Structures are given as C-alpha cells and as structure tokens.
mmCIF file of C-alpha atoms and ligand atoms in Angstrom:
data_model
loop_
_atom_site.group_PDB
_atom_site.id
_atom_site.type_symbol
_atom_site.label_atom_id
_atom_site.label_comp_id
_atom_site.label_asym_id
_atom_site.label_seq_id
_atom_site.Cartn_x
_atom_site.Cartn_y
_atom_site.Cartn_z
ATOM 1 C CA UNK D 269 96.390 152.337 -32.722
ATOM 2 C CA UNK D 270 98.765 152.378 -35.648
ATOM 3 C CA UNK D 271 97.443 153.969 -38.793
ATOM 4 C CA UNK D 272 98.260 150.883 -40.860
ATOM 5 C CA UNK D 273 97.742 147.258 -39.906
ATOM 6 C CA UNK D 274 100.642 144.803 -39.786
ATOM 7 C CA UNK D 275 99.200 143.123 -42.875
ATOM 8 C CA UNK D 276 99.176 146.389 -44.834
ATOM 9 C CA UNK D 277 102.764 147.081 -43.795
ATOM 10 C CA UNK D 278 103.826 143.566 -44.747
ATOM 11 C CA UNK D 279 102.254 143.795 -48.221
ATOM 12 C CA UNK D 280 103.670 147.285 -48.696
ATOM 13 C CA UNK D 281 107.201 146.250 -47.731
ATOM 14 C CA UNK D 282 107.119 142.837 -49.426
ATOM 15 C CA UNK D 283 104.539 143.116 -52.166
ATOM 16 C CA UNK D 284 103.530 139.845 -53.800
ATOM 17 C CA UNK D 285 103.110 139.477 -57.569
ATOM 18 C CA UNK D 286 104.922 142.610 -58.668
ATOM 19 C CA UNK D 287 105.745 142.603 -62.354
ATOM 20 C CA UNK D 288 104.488 142.057 -65.835
ATOM 21 C CA UNK D 289 103.029 138.950 -67.488
ATOM 22 C CA UNK D 290 104.200 138.704 -71.070
ATOM 23 C CA UNK D 291 101.369 137.558 -73.350
ATOM 24 C CA UNK D 292 98.817 138.151 -70.617
ATOM 25 C CA UNK D 293 95.248 137.095 -71.371
ATOM 26 C CA UNK D 294 93.850 140.246 -69.847
ATOM 27 C CA UNK D 295 95.293 143.603 -68.814
ATOM 28 C CA UNK D 296 93.542 146.343 -66.884
ATOM 29 C CA UNK D 297 94.888 149.777 -66.122
ATOM 30 C CA UNK D 298 93.159 152.385 -64.015
ATOM 31 C CA UNK D 299 94.135 155.690 -62.547
ATOM 32 C CA UNK D 300 92.722 157.878 -59.858
ATOM 33 C CA UNK D 301 92.336 161.368 -61.237
ATOM 34 C CA UNK D 302 92.652 163.024 -57.828
ATOM 35 C CA UNK D 303 95.814 161.459 -56.478
ATOM 36 C CA UNK D 304 97.307 160.615 -59.870
ATOM 37 C CA UNK D 305 98.127 157.036 -58.875
ATOM 38 C CA UNK D 306 98.038 154.337 -61.537
ATOM 39 C CA UNK D 307 97.558 150.590 -61.221
ATOM 40 C CA UNK D 308 97.980 147.974 -63.913
ATOM 41 C CA UNK D 309 96.951 144.336 -63.480
ATOM 42 C CA UNK D 310 97.979 141.442 -65.719
ATOM 43 C CA UNK D 311 96.146 138.109 -65.741
ATOM 44 C CA UNK D 312 97.004 134.718 -67.126
ATOM 45 C CA UNK D 313 93.868 132.652 -67.595
ATOM 46 C CA UNK D 314 93.792 128.984 -68.447
ATOM 47 C CA UNK D 315 90.394 127.484 -69.189
ATOM 48 C CA UNK D 316 88.322 129.332 -66.655
ATOM 49 C CA UNK D 317 90.966 129.725 -63.981
ATOM 50 C CA UNK D 318 93.245 132.628 -63.199
ATOM 51 C CA UNK D 319 96.580 130.872 -63.083
ATOM 52 C CA UNK D 320 98.682 133.979 -62.517
ATOM 53 C CA UNK D 321 98.212 137.617 -61.649
ATOM 54 C CA UNK D 322 100.777 140.393 -61.510
ATOM 55 C CA UNK D 323 100.676 144.125 -61.029
ATOM 56 C CA UNK D 324 102.524 147.357 -61.535
ATOM 57 C CA UNK D 325 101.403 150.159 -59.280
ATOM 58 C CA UNK D 326 102.718 153.674 -59.418
ATOM 59 C CA UNK D 327 101.095 154.933 -56.307
ATOM 60 C CA UNK D 328 100.862 155.146 -52.586
ATOM 61 C CA UNK D 329 101.635 152.397 -50.085
ATOM 62 C CA UNK D 330 97.974 151.533 -49.649
ATOM 63 C CA UNK D 331 97.566 151.084 -53.395
ATOM 64 C CA UNK D 332 100.600 148.795 -53.468
ATOM 65 C CA UNK D 333 99.321 146.768 -50.500
ATOM 66 C CA UNK D 334 95.858 146.584 -52.085
ATOM 67 C CA UNK D 335 97.182 145.316 -55.414
ATOM 68 C CA UNK D 336 99.428 142.813 -53.671
ATOM 69 C CA UNK D 337 96.554 141.451 -51.593
ATOM 70 C CA UNK D 338 94.026 141.533 -54.442
ATOM 71 C CA UNK D 339 96.274 139.579 -56.814
ATOM 72 C CA UNK D 340 96.873 137.013 -54.077
ATOM 73 C CA UNK D 341 93.122 136.701 -53.575
ATOM 74 C CA UNK D 342 92.266 136.006 -57.216
ATOM 75 C CA UNK D 343 95.113 133.651 -58.114
ATOM 76 C CA UNK D 344 93.740 130.154 -58.611
ATOM 77 C CA UNK D 345 90.158 131.437 -58.675
ATOM 78 C CA UNK D 346 87.626 130.963 -61.457
ATOM 79 C CA UNK D 347 87.063 134.086 -63.542
ATOM 80 C CA UNK D 348 83.467 134.431 -62.341
ATOM 81 C CA UNK D 349 84.615 134.481 -58.725
ATOM 82 C CA UNK D 350 87.334 137.046 -59.348
ATOM 83 C CA UNK D 351 84.690 139.291 -60.881
ATOM 84 C CA UNK D 352 82.937 139.326 -57.520
ATOM 85 C CA UNK D 353 85.977 140.637 -55.672
ATOM 86 C CA UNK D 354 85.105 143.909 -53.997
ATOM 87 C CA UNK D 355 87.388 146.555 -52.615
ATOM 88 C CA UNK D 356 85.658 145.902 -49.292
ATOM 89 C CA UNK D 357 86.899 142.315 -49.301
ATOM 90 C CA UNK D 358 90.409 143.548 -50.058
ATOM 91 C CA UNK D 359 90.234 146.037 -47.186
ATOM 92 C CA UNK D 360 89.014 143.310 -44.843
ATOM 93 C CA UNK D 361 91.827 140.989 -45.911
ATOM 94 C CA UNK D 362 94.278 143.815 -45.203
ATOM 95 C CA UNK D 363 92.780 144.181 -41.732
ATOM 96 C CA UNK D 364 91.539 147.634 -42.583
ATOM 97 C CA UNK D 365 92.690 150.838 -44.239
ATOM 98 C CA UNK D 366 92.278 154.385 -42.933
ATOM 99 C CA UNK D 367 89.121 156.031 -44.282
ATOM 100 C CA UNK D 368 91.014 158.417 -46.537
ATOM 101 C CA UNK D 369 92.826 155.444 -48.100
ATOM 102 C CA UNK D 370 89.790 153.380 -49.039
ATOM 103 C CA UNK D 371 89.895 154.754 -52.586
ATOM 104 C CA UNK D 372 93.267 153.047 -53.040
ATOM 105 C CA UNK D 373 91.597 149.646 -52.663
ATOM 106 C CA UNK D 374 88.958 150.688 -55.198
ATOM 107 C CA UNK D 375 91.718 150.926 -57.786
ATOM 108 C CA UNK D 376 92.491 147.239 -57.236
ATOM 109 C CA UNK D 377 88.880 146.174 -57.728
ATOM 110 C CA UNK D 378 88.547 148.311 -60.851
ATOM 111 C CA UNK D 379 91.843 147.193 -62.374
ATOM 112 C CA UNK D 380 90.951 143.524 -61.915
ATOM 113 C CA UNK D 381 87.480 144.027 -63.387
ATOM 114 C CA UNK D 382 88.974 145.833 -66.350
ATOM 115 C CA UNK D 383 91.535 143.070 -66.906
ATOM 116 C CA UNK D 384 88.723 140.503 -66.896
ATOM 117 C CA UNK D 385 86.713 142.622 -69.318
ATOM 118 C CA UNK D 386 89.786 142.792 -71.525
ATOM 119 C CA UNK D 387 90.038 139.002 -71.350
ATOM 120 C CA UNK D 388 86.402 138.648 -72.411
ATOM 121 C CA UNK D 389 86.826 141.159 -75.230
ATOM 122 C CA UNK D 390 89.995 139.589 -76.579
ATOM 123 C CA UNK D 391 88.531 136.102 -76.550
ATOM 124 C CA UNK D 392 85.178 137.119 -77.943
ATOM 125 C CA UNK D 393 83.371 135.901 -74.835
ATOM 126 C CA UNK D 394 79.933 137.428 -74.373
ATOM 127 C CA UNK D 395 79.278 139.104 -71.032
ATOM 128 C CA UNK D 396 76.745 141.231 -69.279
ATOM 129 C CA UNK D 397 77.885 144.842 -69.540
ATOM 130 C CA UNK D 398 76.124 145.542 -66.257
ATOM 131 C CA UNK D 399 78.955 143.669 -64.571
ATOM 132 C CA UNK D 400 81.226 146.566 -65.349
ATOM 133 C CA UNK D 401 79.152 149.587 -64.402
ATOM 134 C CA UNK D 402 82.111 151.673 -63.344
ATOM 135 C CA UNK D 403 83.554 151.320 -66.830
ATOM 136 C CA UNK D 404 80.733 153.321 -68.324
ATOM 137 C CA UNK D 405 81.602 156.967 -68.729
ATOM 138 C CA UNK D 406 83.876 157.105 -65.726
ATOM 139 C CA UNK D 407 86.871 158.314 -67.669
ATOM 140 C CA UNK D 408 89.316 156.701 -65.229
ATOM 141 C CA UNK D 409 90.566 154.029 -67.462
ATOM 142 C CA UNK D 410 93.489 154.200 -69.775
ATOM 143 C CA UNK D 411 93.719 151.897 -72.672
ATOM 144 C CA UNK D 412 96.935 150.000 -72.954
HETATM 145 FE FE1 LIG E 243 95.919 157.382 -54.605
HETATM 146 FE FE2 LIG E 243 96.373 155.712 -52.667
HETATM 147 S S1 LIG E 243 96.532 157.852 -52.551
HETATM 148 S S2 LIG E 243 95.783 155.259 -54.675
#
C-alpha cells in the first residue's frame, strides 16, 4: 500500500486555499517545536459563517495537505461547527495519514481553533476558555 493516499497526494500537489486574507477576521498561527513546521490560518467571518479560509504552511507535505483539507472543510460552516473540527476528522477526510504524520493534522486543528479564538477576542465575543484547552501553557503558539 502506498504511504500516502491519493487524496493526500492531490491536496499536496494542488493545495486549495493557499494564501493570505487581507483584513482577516481571525488569524491563527501554530508551530510544532519538534519538526519546526509552521502553519498560519486566516478566516473571513460574516455574521456567524466562515465565508473564506486561507492558509500559509511552511512544513511537510502532510501539513500542507492537512491545511488544504481543513480549510475546505470549514468554509461555509458556522463558527461553532468549525470549532468542533478535529484532526481526526481531517485525517479521515484525507483517507488516512501514516502514524508518524498524525501530528501534522493536529497543527491544522490547532491553527483553526486559534484563528477562531482570535476572532472572538477581536470582536469582544465571550467564549468558554475550556474550548481551547491546548492554548493553555502549551507554548506552541506564536502571536502574529
Ligand atoms: Fe511537522 Fe508534518 S512533519 S507538520
């Protein structure tokens, strides 16, 4: 069996939503201390809906495929639903990742959560801090 699924290869070779959103409503940047890869997600949010999502990923192919798939999955979704996106769902949508590449999909989940937290913070929207447990003391996140 090939190491990477056809879907992973497709999203790696033709990533969707690469780029920057000027005047984004929320931006989240995370890095993995071990591999040194960095992922940045930009969100445009209108009302309660994510109308656009883009990413810049300086990292491995699995991180690029994960950010491509994850941004596709949250576009058009309500904010509350995007908050529920797990790295597991991203891996499933990619038709799997090798075990040693699962952490790459975690970056996508964390970057999206951080961008949503940024959106809440910027707009003064109250939220339950428990929704962002990995943001507490993890030291992964860079501020932009
Ligand atoms: Fe670091 Fe993939 S090896 S994100």
